[in-house]
Amino acid sequence: MRIIDTHSHIYSEEFDNDIDDVIERSKQAGVEKILLPNIDVESLGRLHAISDQYKGYCIPMMGLHPTSVGEDWKEQLDLIKQQFSERSYIAVGEIGLDLYWDKTYEKEQRLIFEEQLCWSIEYNLPVAIHSRDAIFQCIECIRNVGADRLRGVFHSFGGSEEELEKILSLGNFLLGINGVVTFKNSTLSTILRKTDLNHIIIETDAPYLAPVPYRGKRNESSYTVKVVEKLAEIYETTLEEVGQITTQNAAELFSLQNI
Ligand SMILES: [Zn+2]
């Protein structure tokens, strides 16, 4: 089975003790690549270290996460932007809006999100979007900058049918699906039946959101198999087909054939 974990924070300290084993299990499960979104200036060192250690397998993105937007946002944003002239990245991410944890910097979050959307046009890269209680606001920002010039993924999609429709109507945006789809109380499987596999890519969001039966434990890329199984059930197809289509979607969005 072919899988690409399109959103994983395995560079975080939760993996310090057994990262080699985590990568080995991931390869054995059929995961061909793991894409690593950045968070902020503090996470740069770890992100780059893992990307160098597993070159070509763990591939970095670059961006400033909305929950890291605080008083020092200007300095952070400058330093993050600088990274693009020093290395190559597969996407601008993760970027977006988070109105769930804290609305203090809502205005700044929007400004910074739109600025980073412009970078993705400047560097011709896709974007990985983090949206919490803010899908419509994110869509507004995307339209402000230019939906036809942008492409990307709404990572960890867990929204409503209306939100799904609005995202897909942007034209070039996919849904990142993770362990949440396996949760018993999740309505996501019903909502996903309104679309098809052509709009879906797989992710972990490790170390968070481990699928059933690992729910509550540390998540890792090999667990994406459980997400593939659930999608096969939803779309009444084989694991191989889910793997094939979602891998193809991810390869196209992130231009993985060039890696
Ligand atoms: Zn993330």
PDB file of C-alpha atoms and ligand atoms in Angstrom:
ATOM      1  CA  MET A   1       0.000   0.000   0.000  1.00  0.00           C
ATOM      2  CA  ARG A   2       1.199   3.534  -0.820  1.00  0.00           C
ATOM      3  CA  ILE A   3       0.777   6.347   1.700  1.00  0.00           C
ATOM      4  CA  ILE A   4       2.116   9.868   2.098  1.00  0.00           C
ATOM      5  CA  ASP A   5       1.859  11.446   5.537  1.00  0.00           C
ATOM      6  CA  THR A   6       1.302  15.025   4.433  1.00  0.00           C
ATOM      7  CA  HIS A   7       1.370  16.664   7.875  1.00  0.00           C
ATOM      8  CA  SER A   8       3.492  15.461  10.753  1.00  0.00           C
ATOM      9  CA  HIS A   9       5.465  17.042  13.584  1.00  0.00           C
ATOM     10  CA  ILE A  10       7.781  14.081  14.202  1.00  0.00           C
ATOM     11  CA  TYR A  11      10.613  16.547  14.772  1.00  0.00           C
ATOM     12  CA  SER A  12       9.053  17.393  18.138  1.00  0.00           C
ATOM     13  CA  GLU A  13      10.660  16.206  21.366  1.00  0.00           C
ATOM     14  CA  GLU A  14       8.072  13.446  21.858  1.00  0.00           C
ATOM     15  CA  PHE A  15      10.114  11.487  19.283  1.00  0.00           C
ATOM     16  CA  ASP A  16      13.599  12.167  20.641  1.00  0.00           C
ATOM     17  CA  ASN A  17      14.083   8.685  22.085  1.00  0.00           C
ATOM     18  CA  ASP A  18      12.948   6.493  19.211  1.00  0.00           C
ATOM     19  CA  ILE A  19      12.861   8.485  15.972  1.00  0.00           C
ATOM     20  CA  ASP A  20      14.750   5.752  14.044  1.00  0.00           C
ATOM     21  CA  ASP A  21      12.149   3.151  15.049  1.00  0.00           C
ATOM     22  CA  VAL A  22       9.313   5.527  14.169  1.00  0.00           C
ATOM     23  CA  ILE A  23      10.772   6.055  10.681  1.00  0.00           C
ATOM     24  CA  GLU A  24      11.386   2.321  10.223  1.00  0.00           C
ATOM     25  CA  ARG A  25       7.794   1.431  11.197  1.00  0.00           C
ATOM     26  CA  SER A  26       6.540   4.140   8.896  1.00  0.00           C
ATOM     27  CA  LYS A  27       8.503   2.725   5.925  1.00  0.00           C
ATOM     28  CA  GLN A  28       7.261  -0.774   6.686  1.00  0.00           C
ATOM     29  CA  ALA A  29       3.652   0.464   6.725  1.00  0.00           C
ATOM     30  CA  GLY A  30       4.109   1.820   3.182  1.00  0.00           C
ATOM     31  CA  VAL A  31       4.579   5.499   4.000  1.00  0.00           C
ATOM     32  CA  GLU A  32       6.697   6.860   1.153  1.00  0.00           C
ATOM     33  CA  LYS A  33       7.280  10.348   2.496  1.00  0.00           C
ATOM     34  CA  ILE A  34       6.559  12.427   5.579  1.00  0.00           C
ATOM     35  CA  LEU A  35       5.943  16.153   5.140  1.00  0.00           C
ATOM     36  CA  LEU A  36       6.874  18.371   8.067  1.00  0.00           C
ATOM     37  CA  PRO A  37       5.089  21.695   8.649  1.00  0.00           C
ATOM     38  CA  ASN A  38       6.973  24.307  10.642  1.00  0.00           C
ATOM     39  CA  ILE A  39       5.480  26.082  13.675  1.00  0.00           C
ATOM     40  CA  ASP A  40       7.654  29.106  14.499  1.00  0.00           C
ATOM     41  CA  VAL A  41      11.247  30.320  14.909  1.00  0.00           C
ATOM     42  CA  GLU A  42      11.818  28.041  17.878  1.00  0.00           C
ATOM     43  CA  SER A  43      10.993  24.884  15.917  1.00  0.00           C
ATOM     44  CA  LEU A  44      13.403  25.658  13.044  1.00  0.00           C
ATOM     45  CA  GLY A  45      16.401  23.793  14.467  1.00  0.00           C
ATOM     46  CA  ARG A  46      14.504  20.569  15.080  1.00  0.00           C
ATOM     47  CA  LEU A  47      12.677  20.749  11.754  1.00  0.00           C
ATOM     48  CA  HIS A  48      15.918  21.149   9.813  1.00  0.00           C
ATOM     49  CA  ALA A  49      17.762  18.478  11.830  1.00  0.00           C
ATOM     50  CA  ILE A  50      15.167  15.777  11.034  1.00  0.00           C
ATOM     51  CA  SER A  51      14.892  16.902   7.400  1.00  0.00           C
ATOM     52  CA  ASP A  52      18.688  16.550   7.049  1.00  0.00           C
ATOM     53  CA  GLN A  53      18.857  13.259   8.925  1.00  0.00           C
ATOM     54  CA  TYR A  54      16.182  11.647   6.720  1.00  0.00           C
ATOM     55  CA  LYS A  55      16.803  13.613   3.553  1.00  0.00           C
ATOM     56  CA  GLY A  56      14.307  12.905   0.794  1.00  0.00           C
ATOM     57  CA  TYR A  57      12.034  11.051   3.211  1.00  0.00           C
ATOM     58  CA  CYS A  58      11.170  13.775   5.743  1.00  0.00           C
ATOM     59  CA  ILE A  59      10.550  16.942   3.790  1.00  0.00           C
ATOM     60  CA  PRO A  60      10.150  20.371   5.399  1.00  0.00           C
ATOM     61  CA  MET A  61       7.635  23.155   4.859  1.00  0.00           C
ATOM     62  CA  MET A  62       8.162  26.700   6.110  1.00  0.00           C
ATOM     63  CA  GLY A  63       5.717  29.064   7.767  1.00  0.00           C
ATOM     64  CA  LEU A  64       4.523  30.738  10.960  1.00  0.00           C
ATOM     65  CA  HIS A  65       1.660  28.934  12.730  1.00  0.00           C
ATOM     66  CA  PRO A  66      -1.288  31.137  13.810  1.00  0.00           C
ATOM     67  CA  THR A  67      -1.096  30.084  17.468  1.00  0.00           C
ATOM     68  CA  SER A  68       2.509  31.362  17.525  1.00  0.00           C
ATOM     69  CA  VAL A  69       1.413  34.865  16.560  1.00  0.00           C
ATOM     70  CA  GLY A  70       2.162  37.116  19.521  1.00  0.00           C
ATOM     71  CA  GLU A  71       3.867  40.353  20.449  1.00  0.00           C
ATOM     72  CA  ASP A  72       7.056  39.438  18.567  1.00  0.00           C
ATOM     73  CA  TRP A  73       5.300  38.511  15.330  1.00  0.00           C
ATOM     74  CA  LYS A  74       7.252  40.925  13.126  1.00  0.00           C
ATOM     75  CA  GLU A  75      10.634  39.486  14.094  1.00  0.00           C
ATOM     76  CA  GLN A  76       9.297  35.939  13.785  1.00  0.00           C
ATOM     77  CA  LEU A  77       7.838  36.573  10.349  1.00  0.00           C
ATOM     78  CA  ASP A  78      11.089  38.169   9.094  1.00  0.00           C
ATOM     79  CA  LEU A  79      13.163  35.215  10.281  1.00  0.00           C
ATOM     80  CA  ILE A  80      10.725  32.696   8.776  1.00  0.00           C
ATOM     81  CA  LYS A  81      10.745  34.533   5.438  1.00  0.00           C
ATOM     82  CA  GLN A  82      14.570  34.505   5.429  1.00  0.00           C
ATOM     83  CA  GLN A  83      14.541  30.699   5.496  1.00  0.00           C
ATOM     84  CA  PHE A  84      13.252  30.563   1.926  1.00  0.00           C
ATOM     85  CA  SER A  85      16.461  32.096   0.633  1.00  0.00           C
ATOM     86  CA  GLU A  86      18.569  29.562   2.527  1.00  0.00           C
ATOM     87  CA  ARG A  87      16.851  26.242   1.764  1.00  0.00           C
ATOM     88  CA  SER A  88      14.184  24.728  -0.411  1.00  0.00           C
ATOM     89  CA  TYR A  89      10.795  23.855   1.041  1.00  0.00           C
ATOM     90  CA  ILE A  90       7.944  21.785  -0.263  1.00  0.00           C
ATOM     91  CA  ALA A  91       5.199  24.177   0.880  1.00  0.00           C
ATOM     92  CA  VAL A  92       4.366  27.261   2.902  1.00  0.00           C
ATOM     93  CA  GLY A  93       2.999  25.853   6.145  1.00  0.00           C
ATOM     94  CA  GLU A  94       1.550  25.599   8.445  1.00  0.00           C
ATOM     95  CA  ILE A  95      -0.214  28.906   8.205  1.00  0.00           C
ATOM     96  CA  GLY A  96      -3.782  30.048   8.782  1.00  0.00           C
ATOM     97  CA  LEU A  97      -6.138  31.265  11.494  1.00  0.00           C
ATOM     98  CA  ASP A  98      -6.918  29.886  14.938  1.00  0.00           C
ATOM     99  CA  LEU A  99      -9.831  31.593  16.667  1.00  0.00           C
ATOM    100  CA  TYR A 100     -10.379  28.734  19.105  1.00  0.00           C
ATOM    101  CA  TRP A 101      -7.500  29.206  21.514  1.00  0.00           C
ATOM    102  CA  ASP A 102      -7.119  32.981  21.511  1.00  0.00           C
ATOM    103  CA  LYS A 103      -8.655  35.865  19.557  1.00  0.00           C
ATOM    104  CA  THR A 104      -6.315  38.569  20.930  1.00  0.00           C
ATOM    105  CA  TYR A 105      -4.286  38.699  17.726  1.00  0.00           C
ATOM    106  CA  GLU A 106      -7.083  38.021  15.250  1.00  0.00           C
ATOM    107  CA  LYS A 107      -6.230  41.073  13.144  1.00  0.00           C
ATOM    108  CA  GLU A 108      -2.540  40.207  13.085  1.00  0.00           C
ATOM    109  CA  GLN A 109      -3.318  36.558  12.332  1.00  0.00           C
ATOM    110  CA  ARG A 110      -5.208  37.616   9.215  1.00  0.00           C
ATOM    111  CA  LEU A 111      -2.457  39.971   8.102  1.00  0.00           C
ATOM    112  CA  ILE A 112       0.245  37.346   8.614  1.00  0.00           C
ATOM    113  CA  PHE A 113      -1.797  34.640   6.898  1.00  0.00           C
ATOM    114  CA  GLU A 114      -2.357  36.816   3.829  1.00  0.00           C
ATOM    115  CA  GLU A 115       1.314  37.803   3.764  1.00  0.00           C
ATOM    116  CA  GLN A 116       2.332  34.120   3.767  1.00  0.00           C
ATOM    117  CA  LEU A 117      -0.238  33.304   1.081  1.00  0.00           C
ATOM    118  CA  CYS A 118       1.589  35.897  -1.027  1.00  0.00           C
ATOM    119  CA  TRP A 119       4.880  34.065  -0.393  1.00  0.00           C
ATOM    120  CA  SER A 120       3.367  30.915  -1.827  1.00  0.00           C
ATOM    121  CA  ILE A 121       2.651  32.821  -5.043  1.00  0.00           C
ATOM    122  CA  GLU A 122       6.124  34.358  -4.989  1.00  0.00           C
ATOM    123  CA  TYR A 123       7.813  30.949  -4.595  1.00  0.00           C
ATOM    124  CA  ASN A 124       5.198  28.949  -6.505  1.00  0.00           C
ATOM    125  CA  LEU A 125       4.524  26.625  -3.576  1.00  0.00           C
ATOM    126  CA  PRO A 126       1.340  25.043  -2.215  1.00  0.00           C
ATOM    127  CA  VAL A 127       0.089  26.033   1.252  1.00  0.00           C
ATOM    128  CA  ALA A 128      -0.783  23.868   4.271  1.00  0.00           C
ATOM    129  CA  ILE A 129      -3.573  25.603   6.156  1.00  0.00           C
ATOM    130  CA  HIS A 130      -4.340  25.341   9.852  1.00  0.00           C
ATOM    131  CA  SER A 131      -7.875  26.506  10.537  1.00  0.00           C
ATOM    132  CA  ARG A 132      -9.594  26.237  13.871  1.00  0.00           C
ATOM    133  CA  ASP A 133     -13.053  27.806  14.206  1.00  0.00           C
ATOM    134  CA  ALA A 134     -12.061  29.899  11.205  1.00  0.00           C
ATOM    135  CA  ILE A 135     -12.695  28.127   7.889  1.00  0.00           C
ATOM    136  CA  PHE A 136     -14.858  30.917   6.435  1.00  0.00           C
ATOM    137  CA  GLN A 137     -12.351  33.557   7.534  1.00  0.00           C
ATOM    138  CA  CYS A 138      -9.524  31.535   5.950  1.00  0.00           C
ATOM    139  CA  ILE A 139     -11.478  31.305   2.726  1.00  0.00           C
ATOM    140  CA  GLU A 140     -11.980  35.083   2.797  1.00  0.00           C
ATOM    141  CA  CYS A 141      -8.201  35.579   3.094  1.00  0.00           C
ATOM    142  CA  ILE A 142      -7.585  33.148   0.239  1.00  0.00           C
ATOM    143  CA  ARG A 143     -10.060  35.045  -1.946  1.00  0.00           C
ATOM    144  CA  ASN A 144      -8.468  38.376  -0.971  1.00  0.00           C
ATOM    145  CA  VAL A 145      -5.067  37.174  -2.143  1.00  0.00           C
ATOM    146  CA  GLY A 146      -6.412  35.305  -5.182  1.00  0.00           C
ATOM    147  CA  ALA A 147      -7.919  31.811  -5.070  1.00  0.00           C
ATOM    148  CA  ASP A 148      -6.966  31.076  -8.667  1.00  0.00           C
ATOM    149  CA  ARG A 149      -3.288  31.691  -7.937  1.00  0.00           C
ATOM    150  CA  LEU A 150      -3.207  29.534  -4.808  1.00  0.00           C
ATOM    151  CA  ARG A 151      -3.293  25.789  -4.184  1.00  0.00           C
ATOM    152  CA  GLY A 152      -3.111  23.804  -0.987  1.00  0.00           C
ATOM    153  CA  VAL A 153      -4.705  21.746   1.718  1.00  0.00           C
ATOM    154  CA  PHE A 154      -6.957  22.459   4.680  1.00  0.00           C
ATOM    155  CA  HIS A 155      -5.071  20.234   7.067  1.00  0.00           C
ATOM    156  CA  SER A 156      -6.973  18.272   9.729  1.00  0.00           C
ATOM    157  CA  PHE A 157     -10.308  18.971   8.092  1.00  0.00           C
ATOM    158  CA  GLY A 158     -13.176  18.351  10.485  1.00  0.00           C
ATOM    159  CA  GLY A 159     -15.747  20.838   9.324  1.00  0.00           C
ATOM    160  CA  SER A 160     -19.372  20.882   8.247  1.00  0.00           C
ATOM    161  CA  GLU A 161     -20.904  20.076   4.869  1.00  0.00           C
ATOM    162  CA  GLU A 162     -21.129  23.779   4.090  1.00  0.00           C
ATOM    163  CA  GLU A 163     -17.460  24.273   4.940  1.00  0.00           C
ATOM    164  CA  LEU A 164     -16.527  21.320   2.754  1.00  0.00           C
ATOM    165  CA  GLU A 165     -18.431  22.798  -0.182  1.00  0.00           C
ATOM    166  CA  LYS A 166     -16.859  26.234   0.281  1.00  0.00           C
ATOM    167  CA  ILE A 167     -13.345  24.757   0.395  1.00  0.00           C
ATOM    168  CA  LEU A 168     -13.870  22.675  -2.720  1.00  0.00           C
ATOM    169  CA  SER A 169     -15.396  25.649  -4.549  1.00  0.00           C
ATOM    170  CA  LEU A 170     -12.031  27.427  -4.223  1.00  0.00           C
ATOM    171  CA  GLY A 171     -10.871  25.086  -6.969  1.00  0.00           C
ATOM    172  CA  ASN A 172      -7.357  24.073  -5.953  1.00  0.00           C
ATOM    173  CA  PHE A 173      -7.745  23.013  -2.329  1.00  0.00           C
ATOM    174  CA  LEU A 174      -7.784  19.519  -0.832  1.00  0.00           C
ATOM    175  CA  LEU A 175      -8.855  18.118   2.539  1.00  0.00           C
ATOM    176  CA  GLY A 176      -6.218  16.681   4.893  1.00  0.00           C
ATOM    177  CA  ILE A 177      -7.762  13.739   6.737  1.00  0.00           C
ATOM    178  CA  ASN A 178      -6.284  12.210   9.886  1.00  0.00           C
ATOM    179  CA  GLY A 179      -7.205  10.021  12.885  1.00  0.00           C
ATOM    180  CA  VAL A 180     -10.260  12.168  13.687  1.00  0.00           C
ATOM    181  CA  VAL A 181     -12.163  10.288  10.968  1.00  0.00           C
ATOM    182  CA  THR A 182     -11.876   7.100  13.073  1.00  0.00           C
ATOM    183  CA  PHE A 183     -13.284   8.679  16.256  1.00  0.00           C
ATOM    184  CA  LYS A 184     -16.666   7.270  17.286  1.00  0.00           C
ATOM    185  CA  ASN A 185     -18.211  10.693  17.993  1.00  0.00           C
ATOM    186  CA  SER A 186     -16.994  12.222  14.708  1.00  0.00           C
ATOM    187  CA  THR A 187     -19.508  13.157  12.006  1.00  0.00           C
ATOM    188  CA  LEU A 188     -16.676  13.439   9.516  1.00  0.00           C
ATOM    189  CA  SER A 189     -17.347  10.129   7.771  1.00  0.00           C
ATOM    190  CA  THR A 190     -20.919  11.221   6.960  1.00  0.00           C
ATOM    191  CA  ILE A 191     -19.700  14.576   5.646  1.00  0.00           C
ATOM    192  CA  LEU A 192     -16.914  13.005   3.568  1.00  0.00           C
ATOM    193  CA  ARG A 193     -19.492  10.880   1.731  1.00  0.00           C
ATOM    194  CA  LYS A 194     -20.565  14.164   0.058  1.00  0.00           C
ATOM    195  CA  THR A 195     -17.274  14.207  -1.829  1.00  0.00           C
ATOM    196  CA  ASP A 196     -14.798  11.633  -3.149  1.00  0.00           C
ATOM    197  CA  LEU A 197     -11.209  10.480  -2.799  1.00  0.00           C
ATOM    198  CA  ASN A 198      -9.975  12.890  -5.467  1.00  0.00           C
ATOM    199  CA  HIS A 199     -10.184  15.702  -2.898  1.00  0.00           C
ATOM    200  CA  ILE A 200      -8.467  13.928  -0.020  1.00  0.00           C
ATOM    201  CA  ILE A 201      -4.913  13.508   1.222  1.00  0.00           C
ATOM    202  CA  ILE A 202      -3.775  11.580   4.292  1.00  0.00           C
ATOM    203  CA  GLU A 203      -1.961  12.977   7.330  1.00  0.00           C
ATOM    204  CA  THR A 204      -1.238  12.226  10.974  1.00  0.00           C
ATOM    205  CA  ASP A 205      -0.731  15.621  12.656  1.00  0.00           C
ATOM    206  CA  ALA A 206       1.598  13.562  14.852  1.00  0.00           C
ATOM    207  CA  PRO A 207       2.120  13.560  17.792  1.00  0.00           C
ATOM    208  CA  TYR A 208      -1.568  14.523  18.049  1.00  0.00           C
ATOM    209  CA  LEU A 209      -4.844  12.926  16.942  1.00  0.00           C
ATOM    210  CA  ALA A 210      -3.860   9.252  16.865  1.00  0.00           C
ATOM    211  CA  PRO A 211      -6.547   7.114  15.207  1.00  0.00           C
ATOM    212  CA  VAL A 212      -8.563   4.428  16.983  1.00  0.00           C
ATOM    213  CA  PRO A 213      -7.324   2.055  18.465  1.00  0.00           C
ATOM    214  CA  TYR A 214      -4.379   4.293  19.472  1.00  0.00           C
ATOM    215  CA  ARG A 215      -6.552   7.296  20.373  1.00  0.00           C
ATOM    216  CA  GLY A 216      -4.991   9.361  23.177  1.00  0.00           C
ATOM    217  CA  LYS A 217      -1.525   7.903  22.583  1.00  0.00           C
ATOM    218  CA  ARG A 218       1.341   9.526  20.687  1.00  0.00           C
ATOM    219  CA  ASN A 219       0.517   9.456  16.986  1.00  0.00           C
ATOM    220  CA  GLU A 220       3.064   8.364  14.339  1.00  0.00           C
ATOM    221  CA  SER A 221       3.131   7.995  10.568  1.00  0.00           C
ATOM    222  CA  SER A 222       2.646   4.197  10.515  1.00  0.00           C
ATOM    223  CA  TYR A 223      -0.805   4.712  12.081  1.00  0.00           C
ATOM    224  CA  THR A 224      -2.007   6.316   8.840  1.00  0.00           C
ATOM    225  CA  VAL A 225      -2.950   2.757   7.841  1.00  0.00           C
ATOM    226  CA  LYS A 226      -5.945   3.112  10.191  1.00  0.00           C
ATOM    227  CA  VAL A 227      -7.036   6.271   8.381  1.00  0.00           C
ATOM    228  CA  VAL A 228      -6.713   4.493   5.028  1.00  0.00           C
ATOM    229  CA  GLU A 229      -8.822   1.602   6.374  1.00  0.00           C
ATOM    230  CA  LYS A 230     -11.551   4.008   7.496  1.00  0.00           C
ATOM    231  CA  LEU A 231     -11.578   5.797   4.128  1.00  0.00           C
ATOM    232  CA  ALA A 232     -11.840   2.432   2.336  1.00  0.00           C
ATOM    233  CA  GLU A 233     -14.898   1.707   4.474  1.00  0.00           C
ATOM    234  CA  ILE A 234     -16.452   5.129   3.773  1.00  0.00           C
ATOM    235  CA  TYR A 235     -15.950   4.910   0.006  1.00  0.00           C
ATOM    236  CA  GLU A 236     -16.540   1.150  -0.181  1.00  0.00           C
ATOM    237  CA  THR A 237     -13.279   0.430  -1.918  1.00  0.00           C
ATOM    238  CA  THR A 238      -9.930  -1.282  -1.315  1.00  0.00           C
ATOM    239  CA  LEU A 239      -7.042  -0.062   0.841  1.00  0.00           C
ATOM    240  CA  GLU A 240      -4.863  -0.118  -2.276  1.00  0.00           C
ATOM    241  CA  GLU A 241      -7.178   2.230  -4.131  1.00  0.00           C
ATOM    242  CA  VAL A 242      -7.347   4.691  -1.224  1.00  0.00           C
ATOM    243  CA  GLY A 243      -3.549   4.587  -1.004  1.00  0.00           C
ATOM    244  CA  GLN A 244      -3.105   5.013  -4.737  1.00  0.00           C
ATOM    245  CA  ILE A 245      -5.510   7.940  -5.187  1.00  0.00           C
ATOM    246  CA  THR A 246      -4.497   9.890  -2.072  1.00  0.00           C
ATOM    247  CA  THR A 247      -0.792   9.375  -2.863  1.00  0.00           C
ATOM    248  CA  GLN A 248      -1.382  10.655  -6.378  1.00  0.00           C
ATOM    249  CA  ASN A 249      -3.260  13.692  -5.004  1.00  0.00           C
ATOM    250  CA  ALA A 250      -0.429  14.485  -2.595  1.00  0.00           C
ATOM    251  CA  ALA A 251       2.239  13.942  -5.257  1.00  0.00           C
ATOM    252  CA  GLU A 252       0.477  16.400  -7.559  1.00  0.00           C
ATOM    253  CA  LEU A 253      -0.184  19.052  -4.918  1.00  0.00           C
ATOM    254  CA  PHE A 254       3.355  18.997  -3.495  1.00  0.00           C
ATOM    255  CA  SER A 255       5.153  18.205  -6.802  1.00  0.00           C
ATOM    256  CA  LEU A 256       6.721  15.157  -5.137  1.00  0.00           C
ATOM    257  CA  GLN A 257       8.008  13.758  -8.417  1.00  0.00           C
ATOM    258  CA  ASN A 258      10.612  16.536  -8.290  1.00  0.00           C
ATOM    259  CA  ILE A 259      12.013  15.453  -4.922  1.00  0.00           C
TER     260      ILE A 259
HETATM  261 ZN    ZN B   1       0.233  20.771  12.497  1.00  0.00          ZN
END
